[in-house]
Short mmCIF file of C-alpha atoms and ligand atoms in Angstrom, two decimals:
data_model
loop_
_atom_site.label_atom_id
_atom_site.label_comp_id
_atom_site.label_asym_id
_atom_site.label_seq_id
_atom_site.Cartn_x
_atom_site.Cartn_y
_atom_site.Cartn_z
CA UNK A 20 25.67 -17.95 12.92
CA UNK A 21 25.34 -14.72 14.93
CA UNK A 22 21.94 -15.08 16.64
CA UNK A 23 21.84 -11.31 17.35
CA UNK A 24 21.68 -10.50 13.63
CA UNK A 25 19.09 -11.15 10.95
CA UNK A 26 19.95 -13.67 8.27
CA UNK A 27 20.72 -11.24 5.43
CA UNK A 28 18.27 -11.28 2.56
CA UNK A 29 19.54 -11.49 -1.01
CA UNK A 30 18.87 -8.42 -3.16
CA UNK A 31 19.63 -7.34 -6.70
CA UNK A 32 22.82 -5.30 -6.93
CA UNK A 33 21.90 -1.56 -6.69
CA UNK A 34 23.88 -0.63 -9.80
CA UNK A 35 22.06 -3.26 -11.85
CA UNK A 36 18.56 -2.82 -10.44
CA UNK A 37 18.58 0.99 -10.85
CA UNK A 38 18.10 0.27 -14.55
CA UNK A 39 15.49 -2.52 -14.43
CA UNK A 40 12.00 -3.07 -13.01
CA UNK A 41 12.56 -6.56 -11.62
CA UNK A 42 12.00 -7.18 -7.92
CA UNK A 43 14.75 -5.72 -5.73
CA UNK A 44 14.48 -8.16 -2.84
CA UNK A 45 14.94 -11.83 -3.74
CA UNK A 46 13.63 -13.21 -0.43
CA UNK A 47 14.81 -16.15 1.66
CA UNK A 48 15.34 -19.69 0.40
CA UNK A 49 14.47 -22.66 2.64
CA UNK A 50 17.83 -22.77 4.48
CA UNK A 51 17.83 -19.03 5.12
CA UNK A 52 14.20 -19.05 6.29
CA UNK A 53 14.80 -21.94 8.66
CA UNK A 54 17.91 -20.25 10.09
CA UNK A 55 15.99 -17.01 10.61
CA UNK A 56 13.02 -18.89 12.12
CA UNK A 57 15.41 -20.38 14.71
CA UNK A 58 16.06 -16.84 15.99
CA UNK A 59 12.42 -16.53 17.12
CA UNK A 60 12.29 -16.97 20.90
CA UNK A 61 8.66 -18.19 20.83
CA UNK A 62 7.76 -15.73 23.60
CA UNK A 63 4.77 -16.91 25.67
CA UNK A 64 3.37 -13.34 25.59
CA UNK A 65 4.49 -12.28 22.11
CA UNK A 66 4.78 -8.50 21.76
CA UNK A 67 5.16 -8.89 17.97
CA UNK A 68 1.51 -10.01 17.78
CA UNK A 69 0.47 -6.88 19.69
CA UNK A 70 2.42 -4.83 17.15
CA UNK A 71 0.59 -6.39 14.19
CA UNK A 72 -2.59 -4.45 13.28
CA UNK A 73 -4.34 -7.72 12.38
CA UNK A 74 -2.78 -9.78 15.23
CA UNK A 75 -1.23 -12.54 13.12
CA UNK A 76 -0.10 -15.45 15.31
CA UNK A 77 3.55 -14.76 14.47
CA UNK A 78 5.26 -17.28 16.77
CA UNK A 79 2.68 -19.84 15.56
CA UNK A 80 3.56 -19.51 11.88
CA UNK A 81 7.30 -19.28 12.60
CA UNK A 82 7.10 -22.54 14.60
CA UNK A 83 5.59 -24.19 11.50
CA UNK A 84 8.49 -22.90 9.36
CA UNK A 85 10.89 -24.58 11.80
CA UNK A 86 8.99 -27.84 11.18
CA UNK A 87 9.09 -27.15 7.42
CA UNK A 88 5.27 -27.29 7.43
CA UNK A 89 4.51 -24.52 4.92
CA UNK A 90 0.80 -25.31 4.36
CA UNK A 91 0.48 -25.21 8.17
CA UNK A 92 2.30 -21.87 8.38
CA UNK A 93 0.10 -20.49 5.57
CA UNK A 94 -3.03 -21.63 7.40
CA UNK A 95 -1.89 -19.89 10.63
CA UNK A 96 -1.32 -16.59 8.75
CA UNK A 97 -4.59 -17.11 6.85
CA UNK A 98 -6.55 -16.95 10.14
CA UNK A 99 -5.75 -13.21 10.20
CA UNK A 100 -4.53 -12.09 6.78
CA UNK A 101 -5.75 -12.40 3.22
CA UNK A 102 -2.66 -10.97 1.51
CA UNK A 103 0.49 -12.43 3.11
CA UNK A 104 2.71 -12.23 -0.01
CA UNK A 105 1.79 -8.54 -0.28
CA UNK A 106 2.12 -7.69 3.41
CA UNK A 107 5.41 -9.59 3.73
CA UNK A 108 6.74 -7.18 1.12
CA UNK A 109 5.19 -3.80 1.89
CA UNK A 110 4.17 -3.61 5.58
CA UNK A 111 6.18 -1.15 7.70
CA UNK A 112 7.40 -4.00 9.93
CA UNK A 113 9.97 -1.81 11.69
CA UNK A 114 7.20 0.15 13.40
CA UNK A 115 4.86 -2.83 13.84
CA UNK A 116 5.71 -6.48 14.57
CA UNK A 117 9.49 -6.19 14.24
CA UNK A 118 9.46 -2.94 16.20
CA UNK A 119 8.15 -4.91 19.21
CA UNK A 120 10.29 -8.07 18.80
CA UNK A 121 12.23 -8.88 21.99
CA UNK A 122 15.27 -9.88 19.92
CA UNK A 123 15.45 -6.24 18.87
CA UNK A 124 16.31 -5.05 22.40
CA UNK A 125 19.92 -6.29 22.27
CA UNK A 126 20.31 -7.21 18.63
CA UNK A 127 18.23 -7.20 15.44
CA UNK A 128 14.55 -8.11 15.44
CA UNK A 129 13.50 -11.36 13.77
CA UNK A 130 12.85 -10.73 10.07
CA UNK A 131 9.12 -11.39 10.41
CA UNK A 132 8.16 -9.75 7.10
CA UNK A 133 10.66 -11.77 5.10
CA UNK A 134 9.46 -14.98 6.80
CA UNK A 135 5.83 -14.13 6.02
CA UNK A 136 6.80 -13.56 2.40
CA UNK A 137 8.72 -16.86 2.34
CA UNK A 138 5.63 -18.73 3.56
CA UNK A 139 3.30 -17.07 1.04
CA UNK A 140 5.69 -17.51 -1.90
CA UNK A 141 6.43 -21.15 -1.06
CA UNK A 142 2.71 -21.88 -0.56
CA UNK A 143 2.08 -20.40 -4.03
CA UNK A 144 4.65 -22.70 -5.61
CA UNK A 145 3.12 -25.66 -3.73
CA UNK A 146 -0.37 -24.71 -4.99
CA UNK A 147 -1.80 -24.12 -1.48
CA UNK A 148 -5.11 -22.18 -1.56
CA UNK A 149 -7.20 -20.66 1.26
CA UNK A 150 -10.12 -22.73 2.52
CA UNK A 151 -13.59 -21.74 1.28
CA UNK A 152 -17.03 -21.67 2.93
CA UNK A 153 -18.55 -24.87 4.32
CA UNK A 154 -22.13 -23.70 3.67
CA UNK A 155 -23.76 -21.02 1.49
CA UNK A 156 -25.95 -18.14 2.68
CA UNK A 157 -28.73 -16.60 0.65
CA UNK A 158 -27.70 -12.95 1.09
CA UNK A 159 -25.50 -10.95 -1.28
CA UNK A 160 -23.00 -8.22 -0.52
CA UNK A 161 -21.57 -5.65 -2.95
CA UNK A 162 -17.99 -4.54 -2.33
CA UNK A 163 -16.83 -1.33 -3.96
CA UNK A 164 -13.14 -1.28 -4.83
CA UNK A 165 -10.68 -4.15 -5.16
CA UNK A 166 -7.82 -2.78 -3.04
CA UNK A 167 -6.69 -4.44 0.20
CA UNK A 168 -9.80 -3.26 2.10
CA UNK A 169 -12.23 -4.62 -0.50
CA UNK A 170 -10.32 -7.86 -1.04
CA UNK A 171 -10.09 -8.57 2.70
CA UNK A 172 -13.77 -7.81 3.30
CA UNK A 173 -14.85 -9.88 0.28
CA UNK A 174 -12.70 -12.89 1.31
CA UNK A 175 -14.02 -12.99 4.85
CA UNK A 176 -17.64 -12.69 3.69
CA UNK A 177 -17.15 -15.40 1.05
CA UNK A 178 -15.63 -17.68 3.70
CA UNK A 179 -18.81 -17.12 5.74
CA UNK A 180 -20.87 -18.23 2.72
CA UNK A 181 -22.25 -14.90 1.43
CA UNK A 182 -22.52 -14.17 -2.29
CA UNK A 183 -19.96 -11.41 -2.90
CA UNK A 184 -19.43 -9.21 -5.96
CA UNK A 185 -16.60 -6.68 -6.08
CA UNK A 186 -17.17 -3.68 -8.36
CA UNK A 187 -13.92 -2.07 -9.53
CA UNK A 188 -13.66 1.17 -11.51
CA UNK A 189 -10.40 0.29 -13.29
CA UNK A 190 -9.87 -2.48 -15.84
CA UNK A 191 -7.64 -4.39 -13.39
CA UNK A 192 -8.25 -5.43 -9.77
CA UNK A 193 -5.89 -4.72 -6.85
CA UNK A 194 -6.24 -0.98 -6.13
CA UNK A 195 -2.94 0.62 -5.16
CA UNK A 196 -1.30 -2.82 -5.22
CA UNK A 197 -1.83 -2.83 -9.00
CA UNK A 198 -1.67 0.81 -10.01
CA UNK A 199 0.51 2.43 -7.33
CA UNK A 200 3.25 0.22 -5.91
CA UNK A 201 5.84 -0.55 -8.61
CA UNK A 202 6.77 -3.95 -9.99
CA UNK A 203 10.29 -3.75 -8.49
CA UNK A 204 8.74 -3.77 -5.02
CA UNK A 205 5.59 -5.79 -5.59
CA UNK A 206 5.53 -8.05 -8.66
CA UNK A 207 2.07 -8.04 -10.24
CA UNK A 208 1.77 -11.42 -11.95
CA UNK A 209 3.57 -13.49 -9.32
CA UNK A 210 2.20 -11.79 -6.19
CA UNK A 211 -0.76 -9.42 -6.65
CA UNK A 212 -2.62 -11.34 -9.38
CA UNK A 213 -2.04 -14.58 -7.53
CA UNK A 214 -3.46 -13.26 -4.24
CA UNK A 215 -6.46 -11.92 -6.18
CA UNK A 216 -6.89 -15.39 -7.74
CA UNK A 217 -6.98 -16.78 -4.18
CA UNK A 218 -9.83 -14.38 -3.36
CA UNK A 219 -11.70 -15.44 -6.50
CA UNK A 220 -11.16 -19.11 -5.60
CA UNK A 221 -13.41 -18.47 -2.58
CA UNK A 222 -16.27 -17.66 -4.98
CA UNK A 223 -15.90 -13.86 -5.06
CA UNK A 224 -16.93 -12.34 -8.41
CA UNK A 225 -14.92 -9.29 -9.57
CA UNK A 226 -16.57 -6.97 -12.10
CA UNK A 227 -14.06 -4.46 -13.47
CA UNK A 228 -14.78 -1.23 -15.40
CA UNK A 229 -17.75 -0.40 -13.13
CA UNK A 230 -17.61 3.06 -11.54
CA UNK A 231 -20.01 3.20 -8.62
CA UNK A 232 -21.65 6.62 -8.71
CA UNK A 233 -21.49 6.70 -12.52
CA UNK A 234 -22.22 3.24 -14.00
CA UNK A 235 -24.61 2.44 -11.13
CA UNK A 236 -25.27 3.98 -7.70
CA UNK A 237 -25.24 2.38 -4.25
CA UNK A 238 -28.95 3.16 -3.95
CA UNK A 239 -29.58 1.18 -7.15
CA UNK A 240 -27.41 -1.72 -5.95
CA UNK A 241 -29.50 -1.98 -2.77
CA UNK A 242 -32.93 -1.14 -4.13
CA UNK A 243 -32.85 -2.78 -7.58
CA UNK A 244 -29.89 -5.15 -7.87
CA UNK A 245 -30.63 -7.31 -4.83
CA UNK A 246 -27.66 -6.53 -2.60
CA UNK A 247 -28.44 -6.81 1.11
CA UNK A 248 -25.39 -4.84 2.26
CA UNK A 249 -22.57 -2.80 0.72
CA UNK A 250 -18.94 -2.30 1.69
CA UNK A 251 -17.14 0.79 0.38
CA UNK A 252 -13.39 0.31 0.00
CA UNK A 253 -12.85 2.95 -2.65
CA UNK A 254 -9.53 4.22 -1.28
CA UNK A 255 -8.10 7.73 -1.41
CA UNK A 256 -7.08 8.30 -4.99
CA UNK A 257 -7.41 12.08 -5.25
CA UNK A 258 -3.93 13.68 -5.33
CA UNK A 259 -3.10 16.77 -3.30
CA UNK A 260 -1.11 19.70 -4.70
CA UNK A 261 0.84 22.58 -3.09
CA UNK A 262 -0.98 25.40 -4.92
CA UNK A 263 2.28 27.23 -5.60
CA UNK A 264 2.98 29.33 -8.72
CA UNK A 265 3.94 27.24 -11.76
CA UNK A 266 2.33 24.01 -10.55
CA UNK A 267 0.24 23.85 -13.76
CA UNK A 268 3.39 23.83 -15.93
CA UNK A 269 4.12 21.14 -18.49
CA UNK A 270 6.31 18.48 -16.95
CA UNK A 271 4.64 18.61 -13.52
CA UNK A 272 2.84 15.37 -12.62
CA UNK A 273 1.03 13.94 -9.63
CA UNK A 274 2.79 10.80 -8.37
CA UNK A 275 -0.54 9.00 -8.85
CA UNK A 276 -0.66 9.73 -12.57
CA UNK A 277 3.04 9.03 -13.06
CA UNK A 278 2.92 5.69 -11.23
CA UNK A 279 -0.39 4.63 -12.81
CA UNK A 280 1.09 5.15 -16.27
CA UNK A 281 4.12 3.09 -15.35
CA UNK A 282 2.53 0.30 -13.27
CA UNK A 283 -1.01 -0.18 -14.52
CA UNK A 284 -0.41 0.84 -18.13
CA UNK A 285 3.12 -0.68 -18.31
CA UNK A 286 4.60 2.50 -19.82
CA UNK A 287 8.07 1.45 -18.66
CA UNK A 288 8.04 -1.57 -20.96
CA UNK A 289 9.61 -1.31 -24.40
CA UNK A 290 6.92 -0.94 -27.06
CA UNK A 291 4.20 0.16 -24.59
CA UNK A 292 1.57 2.40 -26.18
CA UNK A 293 1.22 4.44 -22.97
CA UNK A 294 3.43 7.54 -23.04
CA UNK A 295 5.51 8.48 -20.01
CA UNK A 296 7.94 11.38 -19.68
CA UNK A 297 11.56 10.17 -19.41
CA UNK A 298 13.16 13.06 -17.53
CA UNK A 299 16.83 14.02 -17.47
CA UNK A 300 16.56 15.44 -13.99
CA UNK A 301 13.45 15.00 -11.86
CA UNK A 302 12.46 16.57 -8.55
CA UNK A 303 10.08 14.50 -6.45
CA UNK A 304 8.33 16.49 -3.72
CA UNK A 305 7.41 14.51 -0.59
CA UNK A 306 8.90 11.91 1.75
CA UNK A 307 6.43 9.01 1.93
CA UNK A 308 6.33 5.60 0.27
CA UNK A 309 4.66 7.15 -2.76
CA UNK A 310 7.53 9.65 -3.16
CA UNK A 311 10.11 6.83 -2.92
CA UNK A 312 8.23 4.80 -5.53
CA UNK A 313 7.94 7.76 -7.91
CA UNK A 314 11.62 8.64 -7.43
CA UNK A 315 12.84 5.09 -7.98
CA UNK A 316 10.61 4.76 -11.06
CA UNK A 317 12.00 8.00 -12.55
CA UNK A 318 15.52 6.74 -11.80
CA UNK A 319 14.83 3.50 -13.64
CA UNK A 320 13.51 5.52 -16.57
CA UNK A 321 16.91 7.24 -16.77
CA UNK A 322 16.68 10.40 -14.64
CA UNK A 323 18.92 11.94 -12.02
CA UNK A 324 16.44 12.22 -9.16
CA UNK A 325 16.22 14.60 -6.19
CA UNK A 326 13.75 14.12 -3.35
CA UNK A 327 12.76 17.44 -1.82
CA UNK A 328 11.19 17.08 1.63
CA UNK A 329 10.48 19.81 4.15
CA UNK A 330 11.43 17.83 7.23
CA UNK A 331 14.58 15.81 8.08
CA UNK A 332 15.67 12.18 7.66
CA UNK A 333 14.14 11.09 10.99
CA UNK A 334 10.74 12.38 9.95
CA UNK A 335 10.61 10.71 6.51
CA UNK A 336 7.31 8.79 6.63
CA UNK A 337 8.44 6.15 4.10
CA UNK A 338 9.46 2.65 5.18
CA UNK A 339 13.13 2.57 6.25
CA UNK A 340 13.87 -0.18 3.74
CA UNK A 341 12.57 1.96 0.85
CA UNK A 342 14.64 4.97 1.93
CA UNK A 343 17.74 2.74 2.13
CA UNK A 344 17.03 1.21 -1.27
CA UNK A 345 16.44 4.64 -2.82
CA UNK A 346 19.78 5.89 -1.51
CA UNK A 347 21.60 2.81 -2.77
CA UNK A 348 20.10 3.44 -6.19
CA UNK A 349 21.56 6.94 -6.30
CA UNK A 350 18.54 9.07 -5.40
CA UNK A 351 19.66 12.38 -3.90
CA UNK A 352 17.83 13.51 -0.73
CA UNK A 353 17.50 17.31 -0.48
CA UNK A 354 16.00 17.35 3.03
CA UNK A 355 14.76 20.36 5.03
CA UNK A 356 13.79 22.18 1.84
CA UNK A 357 10.37 23.25 0.62
CA UNK A 358 9.35 24.25 -2.94
CA UNK A 359 7.89 27.75 -3.21
CA UNK A 360 7.65 28.11 -7.00
CA UNK A 361 8.00 26.04 -10.14
CA UNK A 362 9.94 27.83 -12.87
CA UNK A 363 9.31 27.36 -16.60
CA UNK A 364 10.98 28.06 -19.94
CA UNK A 365 9.46 30.11 -22.78
CA UNK A 366 7.37 27.07 -23.89
CA UNK A 367 5.79 26.63 -20.47
CA UNK A 368 7.85 23.53 -19.66
CA UNK A 369 9.30 23.21 -16.17
CA UNK A 370 13.02 24.08 -15.92
CA UNK A 371 13.52 24.43 -12.18
CA UNK A 372 12.08 24.41 -8.68
CA UNK A 373 12.68 27.36 -6.38
CA UNK A 374 13.00 26.04 -2.81
CA UNK A 375 13.45 27.62 0.60
CA UNK A 376 15.51 26.01 3.36
CA UNK A 377 13.66 24.86 6.48
CA UNK A 378 14.51 24.33 10.16
CA UNK A 379 12.64 22.11 12.59
CA UNK A 380 10.67 23.94 15.29
CA UNK A 381 8.28 22.70 17.98
CA UNK A 382 6.35 19.40 17.54
CA UNK A 383 2.95 19.77 15.81
CA UNK A 384 -0.31 17.88 16.46
CA UNK A 385 1.16 14.74 14.84
CA UNK A 386 4.07 14.85 17.30
CA UNK A 387 6.57 15.60 14.52
CA UNK A 388 8.65 18.77 14.73
CA UNK A 389 7.17 21.46 12.47
CA UNK A 390 9.32 22.81 9.67
CA UNK A 391 9.89 26.58 9.70
CA UNK A 392 11.20 28.49 6.65
CA UNK A 393 14.59 30.23 6.95
CA UNK A 394 14.07 33.79 5.57
CA UNK A 395 16.21 34.69 2.53
CA UNK A 396 17.44 31.11 1.95
CA UNK A 397 15.79 30.53 -1.46
CA UNK A 398 17.71 28.59 -4.10
CA UNK A 399 16.87 26.84 -7.38
CA UNK A 400 17.20 23.17 -8.37
CA UNK A 401 17.33 22.90 -12.17
CA UNK A 402 15.15 20.09 -13.52
CA UNK A 403 12.89 19.14 -16.44
CA UNK A 404 10.26 17.24 -14.43
CA UNK A 405 8.50 17.62 -11.07
CA UNK A 406 6.50 14.84 -9.45
CA UNK A 407 4.19 15.94 -6.65
CA UNK A 408 3.78 13.35 -3.95
CA UNK A 409 2.03 15.16 -1.15
CA UNK A 410 -0.62 12.64 -0.20
CA UNK A 411 -4.11 11.87 -1.42
CA UNK A 412 -7.67 12.17 -0.16
CA UNK A 413 -10.88 10.15 -0.80
CA UNK A 414 -12.72 10.88 -4.04
CA UNK A 415 -16.14 12.48 -3.28
CA UNK A 416 -17.93 10.64 -6.12
CA UNK A 417 -19.51 7.95 -3.95
CA UNK A 418 -20.50 10.17 -1.02
CA UNK A 419 -22.05 12.71 -3.38
CA UNK A 420 -24.16 10.11 -5.22
CA UNK A 421 -25.42 8.10 -2.23
CA UNK A 422 -28.21 9.08 0.15
CA UNK A 423 -27.29 9.47 3.83
CA UNK A 424 -23.49 9.12 3.79
CA UNK A 425 -21.72 11.60 6.10
CA UNK A 426 -18.11 12.58 5.47
CA UNK A 427 -15.50 14.24 7.67
CA UNK A 428 -13.89 17.60 6.86
CA UNK A 429 -11.04 15.69 5.21
CA UNK A 430 -13.45 13.79 2.99
CA UNK A 431 -13.30 10.41 4.78
CA UNK A 432 -16.54 8.46 5.21
CA UNK A 433 -17.88 8.54 8.76
CA UNK A 434 -18.18 5.04 10.25
CA UNK A 435 -19.16 3.53 13.55
CA UNK A 436 -15.93 2.35 15.23
CA UNK A 437 -17.49 -0.87 16.43
CA UNK A 438 -18.56 -2.36 13.12
CA UNK A 439 -17.52 0.13 10.39
CA UNK A 440 -21.16 0.87 9.44
CA UNK A 441 -21.52 4.30 7.81
CA UNK A 442 -24.33 6.73 8.59
CA UNK A 443 -26.46 4.82 6.06
CA UNK A 444 -27.94 1.55 7.33
CA UNK A 445 -26.52 -1.52 5.63
CA UNK A 446 -23.62 0.42 4.07
CA UNK A 447 -20.19 -0.19 5.61
CA UNK A 448 -16.80 1.30 4.76
CA UNK A 449 -13.11 0.90 5.55
CA UNK A 450 -9.54 1.53 4.46
CA UNK A 451 -8.27 4.74 2.91
CA UNK A 452 -11.86 5.78 2.01
CA UNK A 453 -12.39 6.29 5.77
CA UNK A 454 -8.94 7.14 7.15
CA UNK A 455 -7.39 8.91 4.17
CA UNK A 456 -4.10 7.55 2.78
CA UNK A 457 -2.72 4.98 5.26
CA UNK A 458 -1.32 1.45 4.87
CA UNK A 459 -2.18 -1.89 3.28
CA UNK A 460 -2.46 -3.71 6.59
CA UNK A 461 -4.72 -1.06 8.16
CA UNK A 462 -6.98 -1.18 5.10
CA UNK A 463 -7.05 -4.96 5.27
CA UNK A 464 -7.82 -4.87 9.01
CA UNK A 465 -10.69 -2.45 8.42
CA UNK A 466 -12.08 -4.65 5.63
CA UNK A 467 -12.03 -7.66 7.95
CA UNK A 468 -13.70 -5.71 10.78
CA UNK A 469 -16.41 -4.54 8.39
CA UNK A 470 -16.97 -8.14 7.24
CA UNK A 471 -17.67 -9.12 10.87
CA UNK A 472 -20.00 -6.10 11.15
CA UNK A 473 -21.85 -7.03 7.95
CA UNK A 474 -22.23 -10.65 9.08
CA UNK A 475 -23.69 -9.54 12.41
CA UNK A 476 -26.00 -7.03 10.70
CA UNK A 477 -27.33 -9.55 8.17
CA UNK A 478 -27.82 -12.28 10.80
CA UNK A 479 -29.82 -9.86 13.00
CA UNK A 480 -31.88 -8.71 10.02
CA UNK A 481 -32.66 -12.29 9.12
CA UNK A 482 -33.54 -13.35 12.68
C1 LIG B 522 2.58 4.47 -4.58
C2 LIG B 522 2.08 3.96 -3.26
C3 LIG B 522 2.93 3.23 -2.46
C4 LIG B 522 2.49 2.73 -1.24
N1 LIG B 522 3.33 1.97 -0.50
C5 LIG B 522 2.88 1.37 0.63
C6 LIG B 522 3.71 0.49 1.39
O1 LIG B 522 4.87 0.28 1.07
N2 LIG B 522 3.19 -0.09 2.49
C7 LIG B 522 1.89 0.11 2.87
O2 LIG B 522 1.46 -0.50 3.84
N3 LIG B 522 1.10 0.97 2.21
C8 LIG B 522 1.55 1.60 1.09
N4 LIG B 522 0.75 2.45 0.39
C9 LIG B 522 -0.61 2.72 0.90
C10 LIG B 522 -1.56 1.56 0.62
O3 LIG B 522 -1.33 1.04 -0.66
C11 LIG B 522 -3.00 2.00 0.80
O4 LIG B 522 -3.14 2.49 2.12
C12 LIG B 522 -3.98 0.85 0.56
O5 LIG B 522 -3.84 0.34 -0.74
C13 LIG B 522 -5.41 1.30 0.80
O6 LIG B 522 -6.26 0.25 0.47
P1 LIG B 522 -7.79 0.51 0.08
O7 LIG B 522 -8.34 -0.83 -0.26
O8 LIG B 522 -8.44 1.31 1.12
O9 LIG B 522 -7.73 1.43 -1.22
P2 LIG B 522 -7.05 1.27 -2.65
O10 LIG B 522 -5.89 0.36 -2.64
O11 LIG B 522 -6.84 2.65 -3.12
O12 LIG B 522 -8.19 0.60 -3.52
C14 LIG B 522 -9.38 1.28 -3.82
C15 LIG B 522 -9.97 0.74 -5.10
O13 LIG B 522 -11.29 1.28 -5.26
C16 LIG B 522 -11.50 1.61 -6.63
N5 LIG B 522 -12.52 2.65 -6.71
C17 LIG B 522 -12.43 3.94 -6.33
N6 LIG B 522 -13.58 4.58 -6.55
C18 LIG B 522 -14.42 3.66 -7.11
C19 LIG B 522 -15.76 3.72 -7.60
N7 LIG B 522 -16.46 4.87 -7.55
N8 LIG B 522 -16.30 2.60 -8.11
C20 LIG B 522 -15.60 1.43 -8.17
N9 LIG B 522 -14.33 1.32 -7.72
C21 LIG B 522 -13.76 2.42 -7.20
C22 LIG B 522 -10.12 2.10 -7.07
O14 LIG B 522 -9.97 2.05 -8.48
C23 LIG B 522 -9.19 1.13 -6.34
O15 LIG B 522 -8.93 -0.01 -7.13
C24 LIG B 522 1.17 3.00 -0.82
C25 LIG B 522 0.32 3.78 -1.60
C26 LIG B 522 0.76 4.25 -2.82
C27 LIG B 522 -0.17 5.09 -3.67
#
């Protein structure tokens, strides 16, 4: 075995998987996981832990894999993370834990994400569950939204003994994990539903089909329904558009709508009653994880797919693994191009995207080089579908129906950095609802921080 290289992970063949929705990555078996675990140097000052936004004791859980103690490994991860089967699959490890792994200096970093996934999946098969509260507390907390932020906050509060109810607007819990990230990357029944079951096993109640701000307000929850504190983890589900001519044409979708139809409403399945447009040639605009997911979904539904992104390969914000998988599946990357107009036929249906070529100029505030249009370089990509994947922002429904909640110019809720309390006493917030669209692990970390803040707040109030 070459200790400088990762133990390769088994994956579905690209030619086969480009036409199905089953999970692409098949994960490690016991022998592969143990071989990969042996590559961990067990550093006394582990940089990987510093690279993890929730500081999982990575050498600790890998040492347990070496001993084949999976419940032990699961317990070590559980000290810091509520959703290991999810995070093992979707975290951008290359810029976090694996990006800091000492093995990566001369060779390839330890495959920390795949090992985390192995532990979570094996623990599921063994029936291992997280440990619940030892004693109950009398206070109740309402959590708004059942995405990673809400689930993490609810779990930690339930473990501390609080009564926790999650209110979710949709008919299914999980947030983006259920409605955004596709089955071929994050299986719903085996992974997402199971991790939600773990949260419920701690005593958390999940009420679906409740839109806070419409069905009931936060003020009512606190003043009439007996909740002592509230956590808002309502995400950033409002899609952004380019505001270019033709964007209202038939055949132009937001990635959110397109993916929700496919994932949450199962439109990709034969016999589904949810309609979805099966394009011949689709243009996906954007370069993040959402763009990759929309492109790979359209490909599986039968389309030739082009990703149009205004910066270059280096700047693609999507996880490296997703970009690699998209390429293997035949997605065409038209980089350094920007749409300027969407063209339509006589029926108002999209039949092309006019783009302009871009060059990279000086770095902008984000440190990435800014794209600059090349005059006179317009050209047209023929297509019958355009999927806009330009990011999302928080929905203003909750802030506009709750007294005393301040929001930033970008629509994120203002919170106190120390404990995630908003400008309204007793109301906390975290995840995409505060930061705008970010990552699962950051949302989970914020949910956990808010749970500590809520615990402290309620203890002080009770003292
Ligand atoms: C397609 C896609 C792919 C992604 N891929 C990755 C990836 O590979 N890796 C990664 O780390 N991150 C990825 N992300 C980002 C990541 O999923 C989010 O950052 C994360 O889910 C945010 O968690 P959250 O709990 O803050 O919000 P969400 O997951 O958005 O959950 C918010 C929940 O609140 C509910 N809600 C909203 N308003 C109300 C209301 N008024 N009342 C009641 N409930 C309400 C929503 O229905 C939703 O269920 C992806 C995002 C998308 C859309």
